Structures are given as structure tokens and as C-alpha cells.
Amino acid sequence: MADIPHEAEADLPPLEVPDVMPPHAHSWLGKWVFSQDAKYIAIQYSGTAVAIGLVALVLSWLMRLQLGFPGTFDFITPEAYYQFITMHGMIMVIYLLTAIFLGGFGNYLIPLMVGARDMVFPFVNMLSYWVYLAAVLVLVSSFFAPGGPTGAGWTLYPPQAIMSGTPGGAQAGILLMLLSLILFIIGFTMGGLNYVVTVLQARTRGMTMMRLPLTVWGIFTATVMALLAFPALFVACVMMMFDRLLGTSFFMPALVEFGEQLNYGGGTPIAFQHLFWFFGHPEVYIVALPAFGIVSDLIAVHARKNIFGYRMMVWAIVIIGGLSFIVWAHHMYVSGMHPWFGFFFATTTLIIAVPTAIKVYNWVLTLWRGDIHLTLPMLFALGFIVTFVNGGLTGLFLGNVVVDVPLSDTMFVVAHFHMVMGVAPIMVIFGAIYHWYPLITGRMLNETLGQIHFWVTFIGAYAIFFPMHYVGLVGVPRRYYELGEASFLTTPVDGLNAFITVAALVVGAAQMLFLFNLGWSIRRGRDAGHNPWRATSLEWQTPDVPPRHGNWGDRLPPVYRWAYDYSVPGAPDDFIAQNDPATPDPQAVPHGVRP
Amino acid sequence: MIVFLLVLATIIGLWLSRQRLASKPWLETGAPPARAEAVAVAPARLGLAVFLAVVGGLFAMLGSAFVMQIDEYPWQLVPLPRMIWFSTAALVAASLALHRAAGAARRAEPGRRDAALAAATLATLAFLAGQGLVWRALGDGGVVLSGTPAGSLVYLITGLHGLHVLGGLVALGRVWLRQAQRPGSAQARAAIALCAIYWHALLFVWLALIALFSGLANEVLALFGALLT
């Protein structure tokens, strides 16, 4: 390593934003409820997301009970089944994954990792959470509305979404869903503005963009993408709401329902699909990019090695972000598009696999000859890599039009997107919580409970989704309440379906163990001390653990290096913090590096 | 939408080109070698720019829907009422007045500043009133909300634009309040400048919408199509 000689702190560039202490709350209400501190807002976001995620988990149990043991549970009617599907999908994708990665980790980590005192617009940040909470409450209220929540499927395709034959279509269900999504987007926009401007303007002295941890790069790029992609969903929701309430026909062709001509005509349902997937595919990466960034940092810290190909990792994040806007129609191969469009979107879909593969190779090469500590964050990071590769490979199959057409609308697709967009990012969320819980609370999570949680979740997820690929391959369609006469299947799948259901129940139960661990360890967990993982990035260098209001005490930390100086030859320890000005002597005995 | 995304991609690309993405941070300790990556804009101004990009995306998306609809069904093109030119003139006047107000605030001329702010507020209210009259004229001409999708889009898009103008008026109200509480403060000056930028952007969107509703966007696309084939 050829270090450029250290220069005095005076040589670091000045701050973009003056160092001003953000507004300090003095009351309990101001601190814990109407908090403007990004750390508390992060906890509020995460708590709400986990709570609504638990609802979605229970819904998945109910769906699996129907599929595994059809006809056994009288309360699971066909209407209820479709409502469970819809709410499970929408909650998991939007209200849990997007909210926790951007609102949760984004709020907690961005100011700390860039060396800022808080987000640049703390009041707007607080509003962002409250609008998100309103969105969640509106969504939950649809469970209690006459007719129940919408059962249109999480893609909400018109015209069926607002027809009386669909659960919640002619009642309040679909309207509450659309209203909730509109609120979510408004709330997210408020938060997103904060994340982007904070990364651009509030970095501490010496923290260039190319010294940012990949976690920040991932969250930053995902936020930019979300700010550009969510307007498509916003427009789609508003237009569908108009169709349902005000009699417009944006997405509604001339229709006959139960022998009666409806007052619609001239609209095109395909327009909704384009709008939805223009948001929907970037959404995959809005969830994936923060996960990519976080997992890069977890691997570097717990393998005590600098991230392999940092530049490539940054470029890959940016390129994936850009490309994700020109692949959306691969979700619409069966909508009757022109073959040339299919060819175009298949090509872009395959191209996006290249930067994604670069990231996977770089994670593996970071692990190569690293000092791997099989801590809980590392276990979940490894679980993510394996799962993401599995889900990504089946994505390559489905990216091809000729393979996608027969597999579309089968359980193969369900298994694919659960691997790549469900299990994989959730592995990262768990890994991240195990990693940063000591910073947030000052205590370690219980190791034994964590090990049980990891292995049951990891093996259980494979017990669910590997057989599900097979179930799809033999021809089981998705979104079927029950198979009925199933002679079209090449193999009976009753046993497999029951097995998958049992596995799903067990994996769900393991999450209760995790929640118990979260609560138990706040008081009884081992004291974490300062920087228990011996990490280099700034969030671990705060004067107090957990960080106090304003994060940095009297003065902001100057940054002298990138975030991955692990096992540097000649350094007294096997890591050098970003705010450590010391230049190691390259002639000294290497520490922590195997010859 | 594609044009909008290309413009944004260019801006992002230019910004990225200044971030030393080809540097080797693992070799650099101490002061970063160059300071090219700085974004020399106040946070509030940058926040507004990002917000306007989001708003731009919203209208670009709706504009695309309108263009596609007209491309498929050209007969759905709505004849624009003459009242729309009054609205346009009012918005132009509001935008210019705010520009003058920002200049007067910068030069510390409170009389001119307040007069320009009042003119901007009145012109904006006139724009909103004009919008109501435009809707009435559309209805009288047989273009109703629940009619053709293109007609419905005109209502939806102009309605959303009006909502953004209303939001701007709320911000302008806060500027008045801030002027009253802390006259001539740097914060108040900055707030007026932000309002001016917001109004200019809304005027730009409005002019683009008029071009869209008059079928100009479809004609330009048809011309490009003819040139390409």
C-alpha cells in the first residue's frame, strides 16, 4: 500500500454546510414521538415496518395453510385468499422492505456514516415518518372496511382491480390501498429529499464521495431511483382512483359486467401495466441496492479485509441504477407486446446481470483469503450471497422471452422473486440488525438465539422455496385458491405443498425468537463497549455509544481515508478508522495479513 | 418521459464525472487531492432542485400518457379555450414578479420587494381563478371529466399543476410571515429566491403542457418518426 503522506487537518476541504447543532428536544414527546433526530426517526420507521411486516407474515401463513391443506380451514374463503395474497405482497415490498432500508437504515446510517450531525431538513424528515405512519394506518384500516381489503393481487392490474367481482373492488378496499400508496409516496419523497441532500451537502471534512462506505452509496442511489420511479406509481394510483371514483376511463376499456354495459370505454389497461412496472422494476433495485451496499460493509468488517474492487462496486451500483429503468417490460412479455420490444427488454435484462455479477464476484473475492469471522452478521451476509445467486440465476431464465412465456404465472416465478427479493434482502436486514444493534442500544444481541434464528431461517427458506421452483416447473399456476382437478400436472404436488407449508410455519416462528432477542437484549444483552466489531467507518467512532443528539460532541470528525483500511501492513491494529490521521509504516511487521 | 430521463441522466452523468470515480481511494490518505466534487449550492436550493426533478418526472409521466393516447386516437385532442391564454399571462406575470422580488430582496429594497411579492400573489390567484374558468369553458364545450381519456387527462394534469401552484402559495404565505417577523433577514431573502425558482419551474411545466395539449408534442414526434424512417 502506497500511502500519500498525511497532511494536516487544515488541508482538508471546508464543510459544505455550516456545523450547526440540530434542534434539540427537551420533552419526552419531542424526543420519542415527534422526534426530529434521524436516529429516533429511524427507529420509528423500523418499528412500524416490522409491525406491519408481522401482519404480512401472518397472511403468508394463512395462504400457505390453504395451499398445503386445502379445504381444511373454513375461514379461508377464495375472497379472503386473494386478499391475503394482495396485502402480503404489497406490505412486504413497499411498507416493509422499502421503508426499512431507506427510512430505517437510511435515517440511522447516512448522517453517522457521512459525519453529519443529522439530516439537513430534520422537520421534513419527521413529517416523512408521520405520513408513512398514516399510509400504514390507512392500509390497515382496509382490513376493517366493508368488503375487506382489496384482493386484486399486489400488481393491482385494472380493469379487474376496480370491478365488483374482485374483493374490495367495488367497495372501499381498493380505494384505501390507492390512498395508502399515494401517502406512502408523499412521505417517501420527503425522506428521500433529505437522504440525497444530506449525502451531497452534509459530508464532513475529507469525506469525498469515493470515501463513502458502500452502504451509503447503495442507499443514496436507491433513493435517487425511488424519487424518479415512485411518480409512475403515484400517477397510476391517482388515475385508477379517478377511474373508480369519478368515472374516467384511463385504464378501462368498454366493459360488460354480469350482462350489463358499464359506463367505461376508450381506456387501455396496458398503460397501467407500463406505469406500474416502470416503478416496479426499479423497485427491485431500490430494495436490492441498499442490501448490496450493506452486505459489502458486513463482509469487509467481518472478514477483516478491504472490499475487493471498491471502484467497480460503486460503478456497478450506479450502472445497475441506470439500467433498471430500461428493463421494466420484461414483466409484461405475456401482455402481447411487439416481438422487437420483447427482444429489446430481454437484452437489457441480460445486460443488467453483468454489473450484478461483478458485485457477486467482488464479494467472493473479498472473502478470499480473508480472516473470516463467522459472526451472526457474517452468517447472514453469506446467506444473502448464496440466496441472491440462486434467485438471480432463475431471473436469467425468466429474462428470456421463450422461457418466460411458459413459466409466467406459475409458482416458479413466485419462488424466483421470493428468493431474490424476499429472502435475500431480508437476510441482509437481519445481518445489518445484528451488526448495528450494539451501536443503537449499546448491547450485543444474544448469540445462541441468533444462531438458532439464522440456521432455522436459512435452511427453512430453502425448504420453502427450492421445492416451490419444482412445483412451478411441473405446472402449478400461481394465484390459485386451490388446484381442483389437477390432471394437467405431470406429478402430484400435494405432499410438497404440505411440506412447504410446515416449513413456512417453522420459519415464521423463528422470527418470533428474533423479536424476543431484540427485546431481551436491550436490558440483558452483553455490554457492547465501543466499536465491538473493530470497524473503520465513522458511525463507530462517535464519542458516545449509542450516539447522542448531534452525534459528534463538540466537533465533527475529519476524515483521512476510505472506509476499508483493514489489516493494513504496519498498522498497530488490524483496522484504521476513517478519522484516524496516522499513516502506517509499511516497513513494520504486517498485522493480521497472512503471507 | 424518455426526453426527461435523458436530460436527468445527462445532469447526473455530469455530476458523476466530477466525483473522481476513477480515483483509487485505497491509495489516498490525508487530504483528498482535488476538490472537484463539491456541490456549491445551499442545501435548501439543492433540495428544491431535487423536488423539482420529482415533480418533473410526475408531469413527464402524465405527458407521456397523453401523447400515447393522442397517438392512438387523434380525434380525442381537446380544443383549448381562449381563457387559457389569460391563465398563461397571469402565471408569466407571477413568475416575473417573483423574479423582481428576489432581486429587490437581494439589493435590500424593501418597498419594491413587497410590491413585487404582492403582485406575484395576486397574479397567482388570478391564474388559479383562470384555471377554474378554463375548466368551465371545457365543460361548456362538451369536454367532461368522465369523457374521453385524453379529455380526462387534461383535467387531471391541469388539476395537479394547480395543486402545485397552491402549494407554492402556501410557501409564499410563509415568506410573507417570515418577512413580517424578520424583515430583510438572509433566510427571508433565500426563501423569496426559492419561491422564484419554483414559480419559474411551474411556468416551464405549464408552457410544456400547453404545447402538449395543442398536439405539438405529437407533431414533433411524428416529424422525428418521419425523419427516422
Coordinates of N, CA, C and O in Angstrom, one line a residue, chain A residues 267-398:
Chain A
G267 N -60.3 3.5 -22.7 CA -59.0 3.4 -21.9 C -58.2 2.2 -22.2 O -58.7 1.3 -22.9
T268 N -57.0 2.1 -21.8 CA -56.1 1.0 -22.0 C -55.5 0.4 -20.8 O -54.7 1.1 -20.1
P269 N -55.8 -0.8 -20.4 CA -55.3 -1.4 -19.2 C -53.7 -1.6 -19.3 O -53.1 -1.5 -18.3
I270 N -53.2 -1.7 -20.5 CA -51.8 -1.9 -20.7 C -51.0 -0.6 -20.2 O -49.9 -0.7 -19.7
A271 N -51.6 0.5 -20.3 CA -51.0 1.8 -19.8 C -50.7 1.6 -18.4 O -49.6 2.1 -17.9
F272 N -51.6 1.0 -17.6 CA -51.3 0.9 -16.2 C -50.1 0.0 -16.0 O -49.3 0.2 -15.1
Q273 N -50.1 -1.1 -16.7 CA -49.0 -2.1 -16.6 C -47.7 -1.4 -16.8 O -46.7 -1.6 -16.1
H274 N -47.6 -0.5 -17.9 CA -46.4 0.2 -18.1 C -46.0 1.1 -16.9 O -44.9 1.1 -16.5
L275 N -47.0 1.8 -16.5 CA -46.7 2.7 -15.3 C -46.3 1.9 -14.1 O -45.3 2.3 -13.4
F276 N -47.0 0.8 -13.9 CA -46.7 0.1 -12.6 C -45.3 -0.5 -12.7 O -44.5 -0.4 -11.8
W277 N -45.0 -1.1 -13.9 CA -43.6 -1.7 -13.9 C -42.5 -0.7 -14.1 O -41.3 -1.1 -13.9
F278 N -42.8 0.5 -14.7 CA -41.8 1.5 -14.7 C -41.4 1.8 -13.3 O -40.2 2.2 -13.0
F279 N -42.3 1.7 -12.4 CA -41.9 1.8 -10.9 C -41.4 0.5 -10.4 O -40.5 0.4 -9.7
G280 N -42.2 -0.6 -10.8 CA -42.0 -1.9 -10.2 C -40.6 -2.5 -10.4 O -40.1 -3.1 -9.4
H281 N -40.0 -2.4 -11.6 CA -38.7 -3.0 -11.7 C -37.6 -2.2 -11.0 O -36.8 -2.8 -10.2
P282 N -37.5 -0.9 -11.1 CA -36.6 -0.2 -10.3 C -36.8 -0.5 -8.8 O -35.8 -0.5 -8.0
E283 N -38.0 -0.8 -8.4 CA -38.3 -1.1 -7.0 C -37.5 -2.3 -6.6 O -37.0 -2.3 -5.4
V284 N -37.3 -3.3 -7.5 CA -36.5 -4.4 -7.1 C -35.1 -3.9 -6.7 O -34.5 -4.4 -5.7
Y285 N -34.6 -3.0 -7.4 CA -33.2 -2.5 -7.1 C -33.2 -1.4 -6.0 O -32.2 -1.2 -5.4
I286 N -34.4 -0.8 -5.8 CA -34.5 0.2 -4.7 C -34.3 -0.6 -3.4 O -33.7 -0.2 -2.4
V287 N -34.8 -1.9 -3.4 CA -34.6 -2.8 -2.3 C -33.2 -3.4 -2.3 O -32.5 -3.5 -1.3
A288 N -32.8 -3.8 -3.5 CA -31.5 -4.5 -3.6 C -30.3 -3.7 -3.4 O -29.3 -4.2 -2.8
L289 N -30.2 -2.4 -3.9 CA -29.0 -1.7 -3.8 C -28.6 -1.4 -2.4 O -27.4 -1.5 -2.1
P290 N -29.5 -0.9 -1.5 CA -29.1 -0.8 -0.1 C -28.6 -2.1 0.4 O -27.6 -2.2 1.2
A291 N -29.2 -3.2 0.1 CA -28.8 -4.5 0.5 C -27.4 -4.8 0.0 O -26.5 -5.3 0.8
F292 N -27.1 -4.5 -1.3 CA -25.8 -4.7 -1.8 C -24.7 -3.9 -1.0 O -23.7 -4.4 -0.7
G293 N -25.1 -2.7 -0.7 CA -24.1 -1.8 0.0 C -23.9 -2.3 1.4 O -22.7 -2.4 1.8
I294 N -25.0 -2.6 2.1 CA -24.8 -3.1 3.5 C -24.0 -4.4 3.5 O -23.1 -4.5 4.3
V295 N -24.3 -5.3 2.6 CA -23.6 -6.6 2.7 C -22.1 -6.4 2.4 O -21.3 -7.1 2.9
S296 N -21.8 -5.5 1.5 CA -20.4 -5.2 1.2 C -19.7 -4.8 2.5 O -18.5 -5.3 2.8
D297 N -20.3 -3.9 3.3 CA -19.7 -3.5 4.5 C -19.6 -4.6 5.5 O -18.6 -4.7 6.2
L298 N -20.7 -5.4 5.6 CA -20.6 -6.5 6.6 C -19.5 -7.5 6.3 O -18.8 -7.9 7.2
I299 N -19.3 -7.8 5.0 CA -18.3 -8.7 4.6 C -16.9 -8.2 4.9 O -16.0 -8.9 5.4
A300 N -16.7 -6.9 4.5 CA -15.4 -6.3 4.8 C -15.0 -6.3 6.3 O -13.9 -6.7 6.7
V301 N -16.0 -5.9 7.1 CA -15.7 -5.8 8.6 C -15.5 -7.2 9.1 O -14.5 -7.4 9.9
H302 N -16.3 -8.2 8.8 CA -16.2 -9.5 9.4 C -15.2 -10.4 8.7 O -15.0 -11.5 9.2
A303 N -14.7 -10.0 7.6 CA -13.6 -10.8 7.0 C -12.3 -10.1 7.2 O -11.2 -10.5 6.7
R304 N -12.3 -8.9 7.9 CA -11.1 -8.1 8.2 C -10.3 -7.8 7.0 O -9.1 -8.0 6.9
K305 N -11.0 -7.5 5.9 CA -10.3 -7.3 4.6 C -11.0 -6.1 3.9 O -12.2 -6.0 4.0
N306 N -10.1 -5.4 3.1 CA -10.8 -4.3 2.4 C -11.6 -4.9 1.3 O -11.4 -6.0 0.8
I307 N -12.7 -4.1 1.0 CA -13.6 -4.6 0.0 C -12.9 -4.7 -1.4 O -12.1 -3.8 -1.8
F308 N -13.1 -5.8 -2.1 CA -12.4 -6.0 -3.3 C -13.1 -5.2 -4.4 O -14.3 -5.2 -4.6
G309 N -12.3 -4.4 -5.1 CA -12.8 -3.6 -6.2 C -13.8 -2.5 -5.8 O -14.9 -2.5 -6.4
Y310 N -13.4 -1.7 -4.9 CA -14.4 -0.6 -4.4 C -14.9 0.2 -5.6 O -16.1 0.4 -5.7
R311 N -14.0 0.6 -6.5 CA -14.4 1.4 -7.6 C -15.5 0.7 -8.4 O -16.5 1.3 -8.8
M312 N -15.2 -0.6 -8.7 CA -16.1 -1.4 -9.5 C -17.4 -1.5 -8.8 O -18.5 -1.5 -9.5
M313 N -17.4 -1.6 -7.5 CA -18.6 -1.7 -6.7 C -19.5 -0.5 -6.9 O -20.7 -0.5 -7.1
V314 N -18.8 0.7 -6.8 CA -19.5 2.0 -7.0 C -20.1 2.1 -8.4 O -21.3 2.4 -8.6
W315 N -19.2 1.8 -9.3 CA -19.7 1.9 -10.7 C -20.9 0.9 -11.0 O -21.9 1.3 -11.6
A316 N -20.8 -0.3 -10.4 CA -21.8 -1.3 -10.6 C -23.2 -0.8 -10.0 O -24.2 -0.9 -10.6
I317 N -23.1 -0.1 -8.8 CA -24.3 0.4 -8.2 C -24.9 1.4 -9.1 O -26.1 1.4 -9.4
V318 N -24.1 2.3 -9.6 CA -24.6 3.4 -10.5 C -25.2 2.8 -11.8 O -26.3 3.2 -12.2
I319 N -24.5 1.9 -12.4 CA -24.9 1.3 -13.7 C -26.2 0.5 -13.5 O -27.1 0.6 -14.3
I320 N -26.3 -0.2 -12.4 CA -27.5 -1.0 -12.1 C -28.7 0.0 -12.0 O -29.7 -0.2 -12.5
G321 N -28.4 1.1 -11.2 CA -29.4 2.1 -11.0 C -30.0 2.6 -12.3 O -31.2 2.7 -12.6
G322 N -29.0 2.9 -13.3 CA -29.4 3.5 -14.6 C -30.2 2.4 -15.4 O -31.2 2.7 -16.0
L323 N -29.6 1.2 -15.5 CA -30.2 0.2 -16.4 C -31.5 -0.2 -15.9 O -32.4 -0.7 -16.7
S324 N -31.8 -0.2 -14.6 CA -33.0 -0.7 -14.0 C -34.2 0.1 -14.6 O -35.4 -0.4 -14.5
F325 N -34.0 1.2 -15.2 CA -35.1 2.0 -15.8 C -35.4 1.6 -17.2 O -36.4 2.1 -17.8
I326 N -34.7 0.7 -17.8 CA -35.0 0.3 -19.1 C -35.2 -1.2 -19.2 O -34.8 -1.9 -20.3
V327 N -35.6 -1.8 -18.2 CA -35.9 -3.3 -18.2 C -37.3 -3.6 -17.8 O -37.7 -4.8 -17.8
W328 N -38.2 -2.6 -17.6 CA -39.4 -2.9 -16.9 C -40.4 -3.8 -17.6 O -41.1 -4.6 -17.0
A329 N -40.3 -3.7 -19.0 CA -41.3 -4.5 -19.7 C -41.1 -6.0 -19.7 O -41.8 -6.8 -20.3
H330 N -39.9 -6.5 -19.1 CA -39.8 -7.9 -19.0 C -40.8 -8.5 -18.1 O -40.9 -9.8 -18.1
H331 N -41.5 -7.7 -17.4 CA -42.6 -8.2 -16.6 C -43.9 -8.4 -17.4 O -44.9 -8.8 -16.9
M332 N -43.8 -7.9 -18.7 CA -45.0 -7.9 -19.5 C -44.9 -8.7 -20.8 O -45.6 -8.4 -21.8
Y333 N -44.0 -9.7 -20.8 CA -43.9 -10.4 -22.0 C -45.2 -11.0 -22.5 O -45.4 -11.2 -23.7
V334 N -46.0 -11.4 -21.5 CA -47.3 -12.1 -21.9 C -48.4 -11.1 -22.1 O -49.6 -11.5 -22.3
S335 N -48.1 -9.8 -22.2 CA -49.2 -8.8 -22.4 C -49.5 -8.6 -23.9 O -50.3 -7.8 -24.2
G336 N -48.7 -9.3 -24.7 CA -49.0 -9.1 -26.2 C -48.2 -8.0 -26.8 O -48.6 -7.3 -27.7
M337 N -46.9 -7.8 -26.3 CA -46.1 -6.7 -26.9 C -45.5 -7.1 -28.2 O -45.4 -8.3 -28.5
H338 N -45.0 -6.2 -29.0 CA -44.4 -6.4 -30.2 C -43.1 -7.2 -30.0 O -42.4 -6.9 -29.0
P339 N -42.8 -8.2 -30.8 CA -41.6 -9.1 -30.5 C -40.3 -8.3 -30.4 O -39.4 -8.7 -29.7
W340 N -40.2 -7.2 -31.2 CA -39.0 -6.4 -31.1 C -38.8 -5.8 -29.7 O -37.7 -5.7 -29.2
F341 N -39.9 -5.4 -29.1 CA -39.8 -4.9 -27.7 C -39.4 -6.0 -26.8 O -38.5 -5.7 -25.9
G342 N -39.9 -7.1 -27.0 CA -39.5 -8.3 -26.2 C -38.0 -8.5 -26.3 O -37.3 -8.7 -25.3
F343 N -37.5 -8.4 -27.5 CA -36.1 -8.6 -27.8 C -35.3 -7.6 -27.0 O -34.3 -7.9 -26.4
F344 N -35.7 -6.3 -27.2 CA -35.0 -5.2 -26.5 C -35.0 -5.4 -25.0 O -33.9 -5.3 -24.4
F345 N -36.1 -5.7 -24.4 CA -36.1 -5.8 -23.0 C -35.4 -7.1 -22.5 O -34.9 -7.1 -21.4
A346 N -35.4 -8.1 -23.2 CA -34.7 -9.3 -22.9 C -33.2 -9.0 -22.9 O -32.4 -9.4 -22.0
T347 N -32.8 -8.2 -23.9 CA -31.3 -7.8 -24.0 C -30.9 -7.0 -22.8 O -29.9 -7.2 -22.1
T348 N -31.7 -5.9 -22.5 CA -31.3 -5.1 -21.3 C -31.3 -5.8 -20.0 O -30.5 -5.6 -19.2
T349 N -32.3 -6.8 -19.9 CA -32.4 -7.6 -18.7 C -31.1 -8.4 -18.5 O -30.5 -8.6 -17.4
L350 N -30.6 -9.0 -19.6 CA -29.4 -9.8 -19.5 C -28.2 -8.9 -19.3 O -27.3 -9.3 -18.5
I351 N -28.2 -7.7 -19.8 CA -27.0 -6.8 -19.6 C -26.9 -6.4 -18.2 O -25.8 -6.3 -17.6
I352 N -28.1 -6.2 -17.5 CA -28.0 -5.7 -16.1 C -27.4 -6.8 -15.2 O -27.0 -6.6 -14.1
A353 N -27.4 -8.1 -15.7 CA -26.8 -9.1 -14.9 C -25.3 -9.0 -14.8 O -24.6 -9.5 -13.9
V354 N -24.7 -8.2 -15.8 CA -23.2 -8.1 -15.8 C -22.7 -7.3 -14.6 O -21.9 -7.8 -13.8
P355 N -23.2 -6.0 -14.3 CA -22.7 -5.4 -13.1 C -23.1 -6.1 -11.8 O -22.4 -6.0 -10.8
T356 N -24.3 -6.8 -11.9 CA -24.7 -7.5 -10.7 C -23.7 -8.7 -10.4 O -23.4 -8.9 -9.3
A357 N -23.3 -9.3 -11.5 CA -22.4 -10.4 -11.3 C -21.0 -9.9 -10.8 O -20.4 -10.6 -10.0
I358 N -20.7 -8.7 -11.3 CA -19.4 -8.1 -10.8 C -19.4 -8.0 -9.3 O -18.4 -8.3 -8.6
K359 N -20.6 -7.6 -8.8 CA -20.7 -7.4 -7.4 C -20.5 -8.7 -6.6 O -19.8 -8.8 -5.6
V360 N -21.2 -9.7 -7.2 CA -21.1 -11.1 -6.5 C -19.6 -11.5 -6.5 O -19.1 -12.0 -5.5
Y361 N -19.0 -11.4 -7.7 CA -17.5 -11.8 -7.7 C -16.7 -11.0 -6.7 O -15.8 -11.6 -6.0
N362 N -17.0 -9.7 -6.6 CA -16.2 -8.9 -5.7 C -16.4 -9.3 -4.2 O -15.5 -9.3 -3.4
W363 N -17.7 -9.7 -3.9 CA -17.9 -10.2 -2.5 C -17.1 -11.5 -2.3 O -16.5 -11.6 -1.2
V364 N -17.2 -12.4 -3.3 CA -16.4 -13.6 -3.1 C -14.9 -13.4 -3.0 O -14.3 -14.0 -2.1
L365 N -14.5 -12.4 -3.8 CA -13.0 -12.2 -3.8 C -12.6 -11.4 -2.5 O -11.5 -11.5 -2.1
T366 N -13.6 -10.7 -1.9 CA -13.3 -10.1 -0.6 C -13.1 -11.2 0.4 O -12.2 -11.1 1.3
L367 N -13.9 -12.2 0.3 CA -13.8 -13.3 1.3 C -12.6 -14.1 1.1 O -12.0 -14.7 2.1
W368 N -12.1 -14.2 -0.1 CA -11.0 -15.0 -0.5 C -9.7 -14.6 0.3 O -9.3 -13.5 0.3
R369 N -9.3 -15.5 1.1 CA -8.1 -15.3 2.0 C -8.3 -14.2 3.0 O -7.3 -13.7 3.5
G370 N -9.5 -14.0 3.3 CA -9.8 -13.0 4.4 C -9.8 -13.7 5.7 O -9.8 -15.0 5.8
D371 N -9.8 -12.9 6.8 CA -9.8 -13.5 8.1 C -11.3 -13.6 8.6 O -11.7 -12.8 9.3
I372 N -11.9 -14.6 8.0 CA -13.4 -14.7 8.1 C -13.8 -15.0 9.6 O -13.4 -16.0 10.1
H373 N -14.6 -14.1 10.2 CA -15.2 -14.4 11.5 C -16.6 -14.8 11.2 O -17.4 -14.0 10.7
L374 N -17.0 -16.0 11.6 CA -18.4 -16.4 11.4 C -19.3 -15.9 12.4 O -20.0 -16.6 13.2
T375 N -19.3 -14.5 12.5 CA -20.3 -13.9 13.4 C -21.7 -13.9 12.8 O -21.8 -14.3 11.6
L376 N -22.7 -13.5 13.6 CA -24.0 -13.5 13.0 C -24.2 -12.6 11.8 O -24.8 -13.1 10.8
P377 N -23.6 -11.4 11.8 CA -23.8 -10.6 10.6 C -23.1 -11.3 9.4 O -23.6 -11.2 8.3
M378 N -22.0 -11.9 9.6 CA -21.3 -12.6 8.5 C -22.1 -13.8 8.0 O -22.2 -14.0 6.8
L379 N -22.7 -14.5 8.9 CA -23.5 -15.7 8.5 C -24.7 -15.2 7.6 O -25.0 -15.8 6.6
F380 N -25.3 -14.1 8.1 CA -26.5 -13.6 7.2 C -25.9 -13.1 5.9 O -26.6 -13.2 4.9
A381 N -24.8 -12.5 5.9 CA -24.2 -11.9 4.7 C -23.9 -13.1 3.7 O -24.2 -13.0 2.5
L382 N -23.4 -14.2 4.2 CA -23.1 -15.3 3.4 C -24.4 -15.9 2.9 O -24.5 -16.3 1.7
G383 N -25.4 -16.0 3.8 CA -26.7 -16.5 3.4 C -27.3 -15.6 2.3 O -27.9 -16.1 1.3
F384 N -27.1 -14.3 2.3 CA -27.5 -13.4 1.3 C -26.9 -13.8 -0.1 O -27.6 -13.9 -1.1
I385 N -25.6 -13.9 -0.1 CA -24.8 -14.1 -1.3 C -25.4 -15.4 -2.0 O -25.7 -15.4 -3.2
V386 N -25.5 -16.5 -1.3 CA -25.9 -17.7 -1.8 C -27.4 -17.6 -2.4 O -27.7 -18.0 -3.5
T387 N -28.2 -17.0 -1.6 CA -29.6 -16.8 -2.0 C -29.7 -15.9 -3.2 O -30.5 -16.2 -4.1
F388 N -29.0 -14.8 -3.2 CA -29.1 -13.9 -4.3 C -28.6 -14.5 -5.6 O -29.2 -14.3 -6.6
V389 N -27.6 -15.3 -5.5 CA -27.1 -16.0 -6.7 C -28.2 -17.0 -7.2 O -28.5 -17.0 -8.4
N390 N -28.8 -17.7 -6.3 CA -29.8 -18.6 -6.7 C -31.0 -17.9 -7.4 O -31.4 -18.3 -8.4
G391 N -31.5 -16.8 -6.7 CA -32.6 -16.1 -7.2 C -32.2 -15.4 -8.5 O -33.0 -15.3 -9.4
G392 N -31.0 -14.9 -8.6 CA -30.5 -14.2 -9.8 C -30.5 -15.1 -11.0 O -30.8 -14.7 -12.1
L393 N -30.0 -16.4 -10.8 CA -29.9 -17.3 -11.9 C -31.3 -17.6 -12.5 O -31.4 -17.7 -13.7
T394 N -32.2 -17.9 -11.6 CA -33.6 -18.1 -12.1 C -34.1 -16.9 -12.8 O -34.9 -17.0 -13.7
G395 N -33.7 -15.7 -12.4 CA -34.1 -14.5 -13.1 C -33.5 -14.4 -14.5 O -34.2 -13.9 -15.4
L396 N -32.3 -15.0 -14.7 CA -31.8 -15.0 -16.0 C -32.7 -15.9 -16.9 O -32.9 -15.6 -18.1
F397 N -33.1 -17.0 -16.4 CA -34.1 -17.9 -17.2 C -35.3 -17.1 -17.6 O -35.7 -17.0 -18.7
L398 N -35.9 -16.4 -16.6 CA -37.1 -15.7 -16.8 C -37.0 -14.5 -17.7 O -37.9 -14.0 -18.3

